[in-house]
């Protein structure tokens, strides 16, 4: 079956602009996670959704970052007033429930110039 | 403060030999551990996991060992194949966390030479 998909695969933007990154989880998966991977490091947790609600957003670095999952399926990560330090690969993962294995999408590579 | 560490950034092994990747953790609340494999331009792919109630889990060529007292786990791949060349991430979670989010190590790049 289809895995987790993310769009766009690459995004180049200028400092100060707004970006939206989309995640389409595996059908039927109730748990959805966003992670960020900087060059040479492992992924770092950003936010977790159970259904439509953000159950844990403790990993969001500041209030420029926001995510939604209005219908409990597709999620959008929104970054306002982008900074060069936001450049990273943004990974989305989903799992059937919070206790099941997380399956990752291919990521969106964001470059802020 | 890194809670999960992979101290070897890279490892080179001859095809057919054993690959051993190591991981250390500091948070005693972690009770579930996973290994993911990542190819360039792809997302991490789940490989194998182990619960803290076990000390070994095996799946084909892959075996994960957990030493709770030392807060150390390792992934053994035998025999190693060129297609195993990738970056391997160790990850840990604490089931009492609301979200069961994963904490990752920095990764080890494995190169298997034909």
Short mmCIF file of C-alpha atoms in Angstrom, two decimals:
data_model
loop_
_atom_site.label_atom_id
_atom_site.label_comp_id
_atom_site.label_asym_id
_atom_site.label_seq_id
_atom_site.Cartn_x
_atom_site.Cartn_y
_atom_site.Cartn_z
CA UNK A 1 0.00 0.00 0.00
CA UNK A 2 0.95 3.66 -0.20
CA UNK A 3 3.40 4.94 2.35
CA UNK A 4 3.72 8.37 3.92
CA UNK A 5 4.03 11.07 1.29
CA UNK A 6 5.36 14.60 1.69
CA UNK A 7 5.20 17.59 -0.60
CA UNK A 8 7.09 19.43 -1.85
CA UNK A 9 10.22 17.27 -1.89
CA UNK A 10 12.36 20.42 -2.03
CA UNK A 11 11.58 24.01 -1.11
CA UNK A 12 13.85 27.02 -1.55
CA UNK A 13 12.71 30.27 0.01
CA UNK A 14 14.09 33.59 1.09
CA UNK A 15 14.65 34.69 4.66
CA UNK A 16 11.47 36.19 6.10
CA UNK A 17 9.04 34.30 3.87
CA UNK A 18 6.25 31.95 4.92
CA UNK A 19 6.28 28.25 3.96
CA UNK A 20 3.89 25.33 4.26
CA UNK A 21 4.98 21.71 4.21
CA UNK A 22 2.42 18.95 3.67
CA UNK A 23 2.27 15.39 4.99
CA UNK A 24 -0.10 12.66 3.81
CA UNK A 25 0.05 9.78 6.32
CA UNK A 26 -0.69 6.12 5.72
CA UNK A 27 -4.46 5.65 5.48
CA UNK A 28 -6.00 4.77 8.82
CA UNK A 29 -3.03 5.90 10.92
CA UNK A 30 -4.28 7.98 13.82
CA UNK A 31 -0.89 9.16 15.11
CA UNK A 32 1.19 11.64 13.11
CA UNK A 33 4.60 13.10 13.97
CA UNK A 34 6.81 15.84 12.57
CA UNK A 35 10.58 15.70 13.01
CA UNK A 36 13.39 17.92 11.77
CA UNK A 37 16.79 16.63 10.68
CA UNK A 38 19.70 19.04 10.39
CA UNK A 39 22.82 18.12 8.43
CA UNK A 40 24.87 15.41 10.13
CA UNK A 41 22.38 14.87 12.93
CA UNK A 42 19.54 12.52 13.74
CA UNK A 43 15.89 13.56 13.45
CA UNK A 44 14.53 15.71 16.28
CA UNK A 45 10.91 15.61 17.42
CA UNK A 46 8.73 18.65 16.73
CA UNK A 47 5.06 17.80 17.27
CA UNK A 48 2.68 14.85 17.68
CA UNK A 49 -0.96 14.62 16.61
CA UNK A 50 -3.46 12.08 17.86
CA UNK A 51 -6.38 12.45 15.50
CA UNK A 52 -7.04 16.12 14.89
CA UNK A 53 -5.44 17.46 18.05
CA UNK A 54 -1.83 18.35 18.74
CA UNK A 55 -1.23 16.15 21.78
CA UNK A 56 2.38 17.24 22.25
CA UNK A 57 4.03 20.27 20.64
CA UNK A 58 6.95 20.47 23.06
CA UNK A 59 9.51 20.07 20.25
CA UNK A 60 8.49 23.17 18.27
CA UNK A 61 11.47 25.53 18.54
CA UNK A 62 9.47 28.79 18.79
CA UNK A 63 6.15 30.39 17.91
CA UNK A 64 7.10 30.81 14.25
CA UNK A 65 6.32 27.11 13.86
CA UNK A 66 2.76 25.82 13.79
CA UNK A 67 1.10 22.64 12.54
CA UNK A 68 -2.47 21.56 11.88
CA UNK A 69 -4.32 18.35 11.08
CA UNK A 70 -7.91 19.54 10.67
CA UNK A 71 -9.53 16.30 9.52
CA UNK A 72 -7.28 13.82 11.28
CA UNK A 73 -5.45 12.82 8.12
CA UNK A 74 -3.30 15.28 6.14
CA UNK A 75 -1.12 17.59 8.21
CA UNK A 76 0.52 20.89 7.32
CA UNK A 77 3.59 22.31 9.05
CA UNK A 78 3.69 26.10 8.77
CA UNK A 79 6.77 28.23 9.31
CA UNK A 80 6.46 32.02 9.48
CA UNK A 81 9.26 34.55 8.94
CA UNK A 82 11.72 31.83 7.95
CA UNK A 83 15.34 32.11 9.08
CA UNK A 84 18.47 30.55 7.60
CA UNK A 85 18.68 28.30 10.65
CA UNK A 86 15.36 26.70 9.68
CA UNK A 87 17.13 25.00 6.74
CA UNK A 88 16.81 21.25 7.31
CA UNK A 89 14.95 18.16 6.17
CA UNK A 90 11.46 18.06 7.66
CA UNK A 91 10.26 14.49 8.16
CA UNK A 92 6.74 13.28 8.79
CA UNK A 93 5.91 9.89 10.31
CA UNK A 94 2.66 8.10 11.03
CA UNK A 95 1.66 5.08 13.09
CA UNK A 96 -1.54 3.10 13.47
CA UNK A 97 -1.75 4.14 17.11
CA UNK A 98 0.74 5.93 19.38
CA UNK A 99 2.16 2.55 20.50
CA UNK A 100 2.85 1.18 17.03
CA UNK A 101 5.90 1.51 14.79
CA UNK A 102 6.37 4.91 13.16
CA UNK A 103 6.75 4.92 9.37
CA UNK A 104 8.50 7.89 7.80
CA UNK A 105 7.96 9.82 4.61
CA UNK A 106 10.83 10.87 2.32
CA UNK A 107 10.98 14.35 3.86
CA UNK A 108 10.91 17.92 2.55
CA UNK A 109 14.31 19.54 2.15
CA UNK A 110 13.91 23.21 3.08
CA UNK A 111 16.59 25.73 2.17
CA UNK A 112 16.27 29.30 3.42
CA UNK A 113 18.53 31.72 1.57
CA UNK B 1 22.41 17.13 26.30
CA UNK B 2 22.20 14.17 23.91
CA UNK B 3 20.09 11.42 25.43
CA UNK B 4 20.93 8.93 22.66
CA UNK B 5 24.46 8.74 21.30
CA UNK B 6 26.07 6.86 18.46
CA UNK B 7 29.76 7.45 18.97
CA UNK B 8 30.97 6.01 15.67
CA UNK B 9 30.05 8.30 12.77
CA UNK B 10 31.14 5.68 10.25
CA UNK B 11 31.97 1.99 9.93
CA UNK B 12 33.50 0.08 7.04
CA UNK B 13 33.05 -3.71 6.76
CA UNK B 14 33.90 -6.35 4.18
CA UNK B 15 31.01 -8.13 2.49
CA UNK B 16 30.13 -11.36 4.31
CA UNK B 17 31.56 -10.21 7.65
CA UNK B 18 29.67 -9.01 10.71
CA UNK B 19 28.71 -5.35 11.16
CA UNK B 20 28.25 -4.14 14.74
CA UNK B 21 26.68 -0.74 15.32
CA UNK B 22 26.58 0.66 18.83
CA UNK B 23 24.30 3.05 20.69
CA UNK B 24 24.30 4.45 24.24
CA UNK B 25 21.52 6.24 26.08
CA UNK B 26 21.28 8.20 29.29
CA UNK B 27 17.55 8.48 30.04
CA UNK B 28 16.49 5.60 32.30
CA UNK B 29 12.84 6.23 31.34
CA UNK B 30 13.47 4.85 27.85
CA UNK B 31 11.86 1.41 27.56
CA UNK B 32 11.59 0.81 23.83
CA UNK B 33 14.40 0.96 21.31
CA UNK B 34 14.47 0.89 17.53
CA UNK B 35 16.90 0.89 14.65
CA UNK B 36 16.15 2.73 11.43
CA UNK B 37 18.09 2.61 8.19
CA UNK B 38 18.30 5.60 5.87
CA UNK B 39 19.34 5.84 2.24
CA UNK B 40 20.11 9.25 0.67
CA UNK B 41 17.02 11.30 -0.26
CA UNK B 42 14.72 8.82 1.48
CA UNK B 43 13.08 8.80 4.88
CA UNK B 44 14.25 6.46 7.65
CA UNK B 45 13.03 2.87 7.23
CA UNK B 46 12.18 0.80 10.30
CA UNK B 47 14.53 -2.16 10.73
CA UNK B 48 14.11 -3.83 14.11
CA UNK B 49 13.05 -2.99 17.66
CA UNK B 50 13.40 -4.28 21.20
CA UNK B 51 11.45 -3.76 24.39
CA UNK B 52 13.30 -3.23 27.66
CA UNK B 53 11.87 -6.49 29.00
CA UNK B 54 14.06 -8.39 26.53
CA UNK B 55 17.81 -8.47 25.98
CA UNK B 56 17.82 -9.77 22.43
CA UNK B 57 15.63 -9.67 19.35
CA UNK B 58 16.45 -11.33 16.07
CA UNK B 59 15.02 -10.90 12.58
CA UNK B 60 16.86 -12.67 9.81
CA UNK B 61 20.34 -11.20 9.43
CA UNK B 62 19.62 -8.50 12.01
CA UNK B 63 19.92 -8.91 15.77
CA UNK B 64 19.57 -6.19 18.39
CA UNK B 65 21.08 -6.64 21.85
CA UNK B 66 20.08 -4.53 24.86
CA UNK B 67 22.17 -4.14 28.01
CA UNK B 68 19.98 -2.15 30.39
CA UNK B 69 22.50 -1.91 33.19
CA UNK B 70 25.02 -0.36 30.82
CA UNK B 71 22.35 1.63 28.95
CA UNK B 72 23.78 0.25 25.75
CA UNK B 73 22.34 -1.41 22.68
CA UNK B 74 23.90 -2.78 19.55
CA UNK B 75 22.78 -3.91 16.12
CA UNK B 76 24.49 -6.91 14.54
CA UNK B 77 24.20 -7.57 10.83
CA UNK B 78 25.52 -10.90 9.64
CA UNK B 79 26.46 -11.55 6.94
CA UNK B 80 26.82 -7.96 5.76
CA UNK B 81 25.85 -7.21 2.16
CA UNK B 82 26.68 -4.21 -0.07
CA UNK B 83 22.97 -3.26 -0.06
CA UNK B 84 23.24 -2.72 3.70
CA UNK B 85 25.35 0.37 3.03
CA UNK B 86 23.33 3.23 4.53
CA UNK B 87 23.10 5.47 7.59
CA UNK B 88 21.76 3.65 10.64
CA UNK B 89 19.92 5.52 13.40
CA UNK B 90 19.29 4.25 16.88
CA UNK B 91 16.10 5.62 18.48
CA UNK B 92 14.46 5.34 21.89
CA UNK B 93 11.08 6.09 23.38
CA UNK B 94 9.42 6.13 26.79
CA UNK B 95 5.94 4.63 26.70
CA UNK B 96 4.74 6.85 29.51
CA UNK B 97 5.30 9.90 27.30
CA UNK B 98 2.04 11.28 25.95
CA UNK B 99 3.17 10.98 22.37
CA UNK B 100 5.67 8.13 22.40
CA UNK B 101 7.96 10.35 20.35
CA UNK B 102 11.33 9.01 19.28
CA UNK B 103 14.69 10.37 20.41
CA UNK B 104 17.35 9.63 17.82
CA UNK B 105 21.10 9.26 17.90
CA UNK B 106 23.27 11.06 15.37
CA UNK B 107 23.61 8.06 13.06
CA UNK B 108 26.39 5.75 11.88
CA UNK B 109 27.24 5.49 8.20
CA UNK B 110 27.87 1.83 7.31
CA UNK B 111 29.84 1.00 4.19
CA UNK B 112 29.94 -2.63 3.12
CA UNK B 113 32.68 -3.28 0.59
CA UNK B 114 32.24 -6.01 -2.01
#
